[in-house]
Short mmCIF file of C-alpha atoms in Angstrom, two decimals:
data_model
loop_
_atom_site.label_atom_id
_atom_site.label_comp_id
_atom_site.label_asym_id
_atom_site.label_seq_id
_atom_site.Cartn_x
_atom_site.Cartn_y
_atom_site.Cartn_z
CA MET A 1 149.24 0.52 141.55
CA THR A 2 148.89 -0.59 137.96
CA THR A 3 149.07 1.05 134.60
CA ASP A 4 146.28 1.29 132.15
CA ASP A 5 147.30 -2.02 130.60
CA GLY A 6 147.03 -3.86 133.97
CA GLN A 7 150.82 -4.14 134.64
CA PRO A 8 152.29 -3.03 137.95
CA ASN A 9 153.77 0.39 137.79
CA HIS A 10 156.98 0.43 139.92
CA ASN A 11 157.64 4.04 139.12
CA ALA A 12 154.35 5.26 140.43
CA PHE A 13 154.04 7.09 143.72
CA ARG A 14 152.21 5.50 146.53
CA HIS A 15 149.84 7.29 148.85
CA SER A 16 150.97 7.73 152.43
CA PRO A 17 148.16 7.52 154.98
CA THR A 18 149.72 10.35 156.98
CA GLY A 19 151.27 12.55 154.40
CA PRO A 20 151.96 13.18 150.77
CA ARG A 21 152.84 10.59 148.30
CA VAL A 22 156.40 9.27 148.49
CA ALA A 23 158.39 7.27 146.07
CA PRO A 24 158.86 3.60 147.02
CA ARG A 25 162.36 2.39 147.94
CA PRO A 26 164.08 0.78 145.01
CA ARG A 27 164.64 -2.95 145.28
CA PRO A 28 168.20 -3.98 144.45
CA ASP A 29 168.41 -6.54 141.71
CA ARG A 30 171.78 -7.90 143.09
CA PRO A 31 173.48 -8.04 146.48
CA ALA A 32 175.05 -4.86 147.64
CA VAL A 33 178.78 -4.71 147.09
CA GLN A 34 180.86 -4.11 150.21
CA PRO A 35 182.82 -0.91 149.87
CA PRO A 36 186.55 -1.44 149.68
CA ARG A 37 188.47 -1.01 152.88
CA GLN A 38 190.28 2.20 153.11
CA ALA A 39 194.01 2.01 153.38
CA HIS A 40 195.53 3.19 156.63
CA VAL A 41 196.50 6.75 156.23
CA THR A 42 199.28 8.05 158.41
CA ASP A 43 199.55 11.55 159.64
CA GLY A 44 203.01 11.91 158.19
CA SER A 45 204.84 11.42 161.52
CA PRO A 46 207.93 9.10 161.57
CA PRO A 47 207.48 5.48 162.84
CA ARG A 48 207.97 4.85 166.55
CA PHE A 49 211.40 3.56 167.58
CA PRO A 50 211.28 0.13 169.40
CA TRP A 51 212.61 1.43 172.73
CA ARG A 52 211.37 -1.56 174.69
CA ARG A 53 213.27 -4.03 172.53
CA LEU A 54 216.39 -1.91 172.71
CA ALA A 55 216.14 -1.66 176.52
CA SER A 56 215.74 -5.44 176.82
CA ALA A 57 218.77 -6.05 174.63
CA ILE A 58 220.87 -3.58 176.63
CA PHE A 59 219.79 -5.26 179.88
CA ILE A 60 220.78 -8.72 178.64
CA VAL A 61 224.14 -7.46 177.37
CA ALA A 62 224.80 -5.78 180.74
CA ILE A 63 224.13 -9.04 182.59
CA LEU A 64 226.46 -10.98 180.30
CA LEU A 65 229.19 -8.37 180.66
CA SER A 66 228.83 -8.37 184.45
CA ALA A 67 229.13 -12.16 184.60
CA GLY A 68 232.10 -12.06 182.24
CA ILE A 69 233.88 -9.42 184.32
CA ARG A 70 233.37 -11.42 187.52
CA ALA A 71 234.65 -14.57 185.84
CA TYR A 72 237.67 -12.69 184.50
CA ARG A 73 238.45 -11.28 187.94
CA ASP A 74 238.13 -14.74 189.50
CA MET A 75 240.36 -16.34 186.90
CA SER A 76 242.91 -13.51 187.06
CA ARG A 77 243.70 -14.26 190.70
CA PRO A 78 246.98 -16.20 191.11
CA ASP A 79 245.30 -19.21 192.76
CA ALA A 80 242.13 -19.23 190.64
CA TRP A 81 243.33 -21.71 188.02
CA SER A 82 244.75 -24.00 190.70
CA PHE A 83 241.37 -24.03 192.44
CA TRP A 84 239.41 -24.82 189.26
CA LYS A 85 241.90 -27.46 188.22
CA ASP A 86 241.81 -29.12 191.65
CA GLN A 87 238.01 -29.10 191.74
CA TYR A 88 237.03 -29.88 188.15
CA VAL A 89 240.01 -31.23 186.24
CA SER A 90 242.14 -33.46 188.44
CA SER A 91 242.02 -33.48 192.22
CA SER A 92 245.29 -33.87 194.10
CA LEU A 93 243.53 -36.24 196.52
CA SER A 94 242.13 -39.73 196.04
CA SER A 95 239.92 -41.88 198.22
CA ALA A 96 238.82 -45.48 198.73
CA LEU A 97 236.13 -46.92 200.97
CA VAL A 98 237.51 -49.76 203.09
CA ALA A 99 235.40 -52.37 204.84
CA ASN A 100 236.15 -54.90 207.58
CA THR A 101 238.90 -52.99 209.33
CA ALA A 102 239.99 -53.35 212.94
CA ILE A 103 240.35 -49.64 213.64
CA ASN A 104 236.96 -49.05 215.18
CA GLY A 105 234.93 -52.22 215.17
CA ASP A 106 232.30 -52.34 212.44
CA HIS A 107 232.68 -48.70 211.41
CA ALA A 108 233.53 -47.87 207.82
CA VAL A 109 236.87 -46.35 206.84
CA LEU A 110 237.39 -43.82 204.04
CA ALA A 111 241.06 -43.80 203.06
CA VAL A 112 242.21 -40.39 201.77
CA ARG A 113 245.66 -39.83 200.34
CA GLY A 114 247.52 -37.16 198.39
CA GLU A 115 248.35 -33.48 198.67
CA ILE A 116 245.79 -31.09 200.12
CA GLY A 117 244.95 -28.80 197.23
CA PRO A 118 243.06 -25.49 197.02
CA ALA A 119 239.68 -27.22 196.59
CA ALA A 120 240.30 -30.11 198.99
CA ALA A 121 237.51 -29.24 201.45
CA ILE A 122 234.83 -29.31 198.73
CA TRP A 123 236.27 -32.56 197.42
CA LEU A 124 236.21 -34.18 200.89
CA ARG A 125 232.61 -33.14 201.56
CA GLU A 126 231.51 -34.73 198.28
CA ARG A 127 233.41 -37.96 199.01
CA LEU A 128 231.88 -38.18 202.50
CA ASP A 129 228.41 -37.73 201.01
CA GLU A 130 229.05 -40.47 198.48
CA ALA A 131 230.39 -42.86 201.15
CA HIS A 132 227.42 -42.19 203.46
CA LEU A 133 229.67 -42.16 206.51
CA LYS A 134 227.98 -41.93 209.89
CA PRO A 135 229.29 -40.67 213.24
CA GLY A 136 232.09 -42.88 214.49
CA ASP A 137 233.30 -43.86 211.02
CA VAL A 138 236.96 -43.19 210.27
CA VAL A 139 238.78 -40.96 207.81
CA LEU A 140 242.20 -42.55 207.21
CA LEU A 141 244.79 -39.95 206.18
CA SER A 142 248.06 -40.20 204.29
CA SER A 143 249.32 -36.81 203.08
CA PRO A 144 252.44 -34.63 202.98
CA GLY A 145 250.27 -31.56 203.64
CA GLY A 146 249.47 -28.70 201.34
CA ASN A 147 247.02 -25.82 201.67
CA LEU A 148 246.74 -24.80 205.35
CA ASP A 149 243.29 -23.20 205.10
CA GLN A 150 241.89 -26.23 203.29
CA GLY A 151 243.42 -28.58 205.86
CA VAL A 152 241.62 -26.71 208.65
CA LEU A 153 238.34 -26.68 206.71
CA MET A 154 238.61 -30.43 206.17
CA GLY A 155 239.07 -30.88 209.91
CA GLU A 156 235.98 -28.76 210.56
CA ILE A 157 233.93 -30.90 208.19
CA ILE A 158 235.12 -34.10 209.87
CA ARG A 159 234.26 -32.76 213.33
CA ALA A 160 230.83 -31.49 212.23
CA ARG A 161 229.95 -35.03 211.11
CA GLY A 162 231.22 -36.71 214.25
CA LEU A 163 233.84 -38.74 212.38
CA SER A 164 237.10 -40.14 213.71
CA THR A 165 240.55 -39.88 212.14
CA ALA A 166 243.65 -42.05 211.86
CA VAL A 167 246.92 -41.97 209.93
CA GLY A 168 247.56 -44.86 207.57
CA ALA A 169 247.30 -46.16 204.01
CA VAL A 170 245.62 -49.13 202.38
CA ASP A 171 247.80 -51.59 200.47
CA LYS A 172 246.80 -53.69 197.46
CA SER A 173 245.46 -56.46 199.65
CA GLY A 174 243.14 -54.03 201.43
CA ARG A 175 245.09 -53.99 204.67
CA ILE A 176 245.90 -50.78 206.52
CA ARG A 177 249.58 -49.98 206.79
CA PRO A 178 251.44 -47.19 208.66
CA ALA A 179 251.76 -43.86 206.85
CA SER A 180 252.56 -40.23 207.55
CA CYS A 181 250.50 -37.07 207.94
CA ALA A 182 252.42 -33.79 207.94
CA SER A 183 251.93 -30.04 207.82
CA ALA A 184 248.33 -29.11 206.88
CA CYS A 185 247.29 -32.76 207.15
CA VAL A 186 247.81 -32.59 210.91
CA PHE A 187 245.00 -30.05 211.18
CA THR A 188 242.72 -32.30 209.18
CA PHE A 189 243.64 -35.13 211.53
CA ALA A 190 242.88 -32.84 214.48
CA GLY A 191 239.24 -32.65 213.41
CA GLY A 192 238.54 -36.24 214.41
CA GLN A 193 236.13 -36.78 217.31
CA THR A 194 238.40 -39.66 218.20
CA ARG A 195 241.98 -39.54 216.89
CA TYR A 196 243.60 -42.93 216.53
CA GLY A 197 247.35 -43.30 216.64
CA LEU A 198 248.35 -46.35 214.60
CA ASP A 199 251.61 -47.99 215.58
CA GLY A 200 254.29 -46.96 213.06
CA SER A 201 252.40 -43.98 211.63
CA ALA A 202 253.80 -40.47 212.10
CA LEU A 203 252.55 -36.92 212.55
CA GLY A 204 254.81 -34.07 211.40
CA VAL A 205 254.55 -30.36 212.14
CA HIS A 206 256.54 -27.30 211.05
CA ARG A 207 256.42 -23.52 211.05
CA PHE A 208 254.07 -22.13 208.42
CA THR A 209 255.21 -19.38 206.08
CA SER A 210 253.45 -16.24 204.83
CA ALA A 211 253.47 -15.03 201.24
CA ALA A 212 253.26 -11.41 202.43
CA ARG A 213 256.30 -9.15 202.86
CA GLY A 214 257.46 -6.72 205.56
CA ASP A 215 254.93 -5.56 208.11
CA ASP A 216 252.18 -7.39 206.23
CA ALA A 217 254.02 -10.67 206.76
CA VAL A 218 254.19 -10.09 210.53
CA ALA A 219 250.48 -9.19 210.70
CA ASP A 220 249.56 -12.19 208.55
CA THR A 221 251.61 -14.54 210.73
CA GLN A 222 249.94 -13.24 213.88
CA ARG A 223 246.51 -13.60 212.33
CA VAL A 224 247.12 -17.17 211.18
CA THR A 225 248.69 -18.15 214.51
CA GLY A 226 245.65 -16.83 216.39
CA ALA A 227 243.27 -18.69 214.09
CA ILE A 228 245.21 -21.96 214.39
CA LEU A 229 245.40 -21.63 218.17
CA GLY A 230 241.65 -21.13 218.37
CA TYR A 231 241.07 -24.12 216.10
CA VAL A 232 243.22 -26.63 218.01
CA THR A 233 241.75 -25.42 221.31
CA ARG A 234 238.21 -26.11 220.05
CA MET A 235 239.34 -29.56 218.91
CA GLY A 236 240.55 -30.33 222.45
CA ILE A 237 244.28 -30.24 221.60
CA SER A 238 246.96 -28.67 223.75
CA PRO A 239 248.54 -25.37 222.57
CA GLN A 240 251.87 -27.18 222.84
CA VAL A 241 251.38 -28.29 219.26
CA ILE A 242 251.70 -24.62 218.20
CA GLU A 243 254.96 -24.38 220.12
CA ALA A 244 256.27 -27.49 218.36
CA MET A 245 255.32 -25.99 215.01
CA SER A 246 257.15 -22.72 215.65
CA GLN A 247 260.47 -24.39 216.45
CA THR A 248 261.53 -25.28 212.91
CA ARG A 249 260.78 -24.71 209.25
CA ASP A 250 261.54 -28.35 208.55
CA ILE A 251 259.17 -31.18 209.40
CA ARG A 252 259.39 -32.22 212.99
CA TRP A 253 258.06 -35.76 213.48
CA LEU A 254 256.33 -36.09 216.80
CA GLU A 255 257.10 -39.05 219.00
CA PRO A 256 254.04 -41.13 219.92
CA ASN A 257 254.25 -40.03 223.57
CA GLU A 258 254.48 -36.36 222.46
CA ALA A 259 251.40 -36.67 220.30
CA GLU A 260 249.51 -38.24 223.19
CA ALA A 261 250.73 -35.61 225.67
CA MET A 262 249.48 -32.87 223.32
CA LYS A 263 246.16 -34.74 223.09
CA LEU A 264 246.69 -34.85 219.35
CA VAL A 265 246.28 -38.62 219.59
CA THR A 266 243.46 -39.70 221.87
CA THR A 267 243.43 -43.46 221.29
CA PRO A 268 246.71 -45.23 220.43
CA ILE A 269 246.46 -48.55 218.58
CA LYS A 270 249.50 -50.78 218.87
CA ALA A 271 248.70 -53.28 216.12
CA LEU A 272 245.93 -54.06 213.63
#
């Protein structure tokens, strides 16, 4: 619609075809302004406590404490430090791989010497893995003895791999010389599938002692004796070796014919 002067009249009403006149919608001269966002209004309740984070922290602390307690208990045992020292700091045993020996033809020889410590079995298994010994190869022993349990475990490892044993040491020129194997070393030697007796080398046995006291000492002695008897029997050795052990607390050096009669030595070698 227009006014009398011919100009459009924006304030005028327009006629609706279906009803009364209605006012036209105003046209905005500028873009509509977005209303400001309302701030988050709380209901006045206190903030939630982070229980999940607290539970996770408690769980982690509990794990650390449990590990620390176990480590403390392990290290508080009388032999714990000796075990860790023997395994990680300085082993009481040493080894050398020897080639071109006359002990068993072309088979390799791993010379092991030193005292049998509380981690000796783990040490021997690692050295055998590094040397890649195969069945028939020889573990050459030179040791005054040491830990009885470890000596037996070393013998078990040697037997499980089908290795042979001999008593001797390697000199600076690489030649094998006679040596001695006593106490716990004898049980390591017993693990050999074939047990060579080198001329001049010696095997020594003695009565083992128990750290227990009173009735516990008697029970412990019986237990160890039964275990040792079962071990030597499985290795094909006569129980006479147990009798020889029980006769003295001092080292008893077996004569070559004694060692052969006990089946401790299966293959004597007169000279290399």
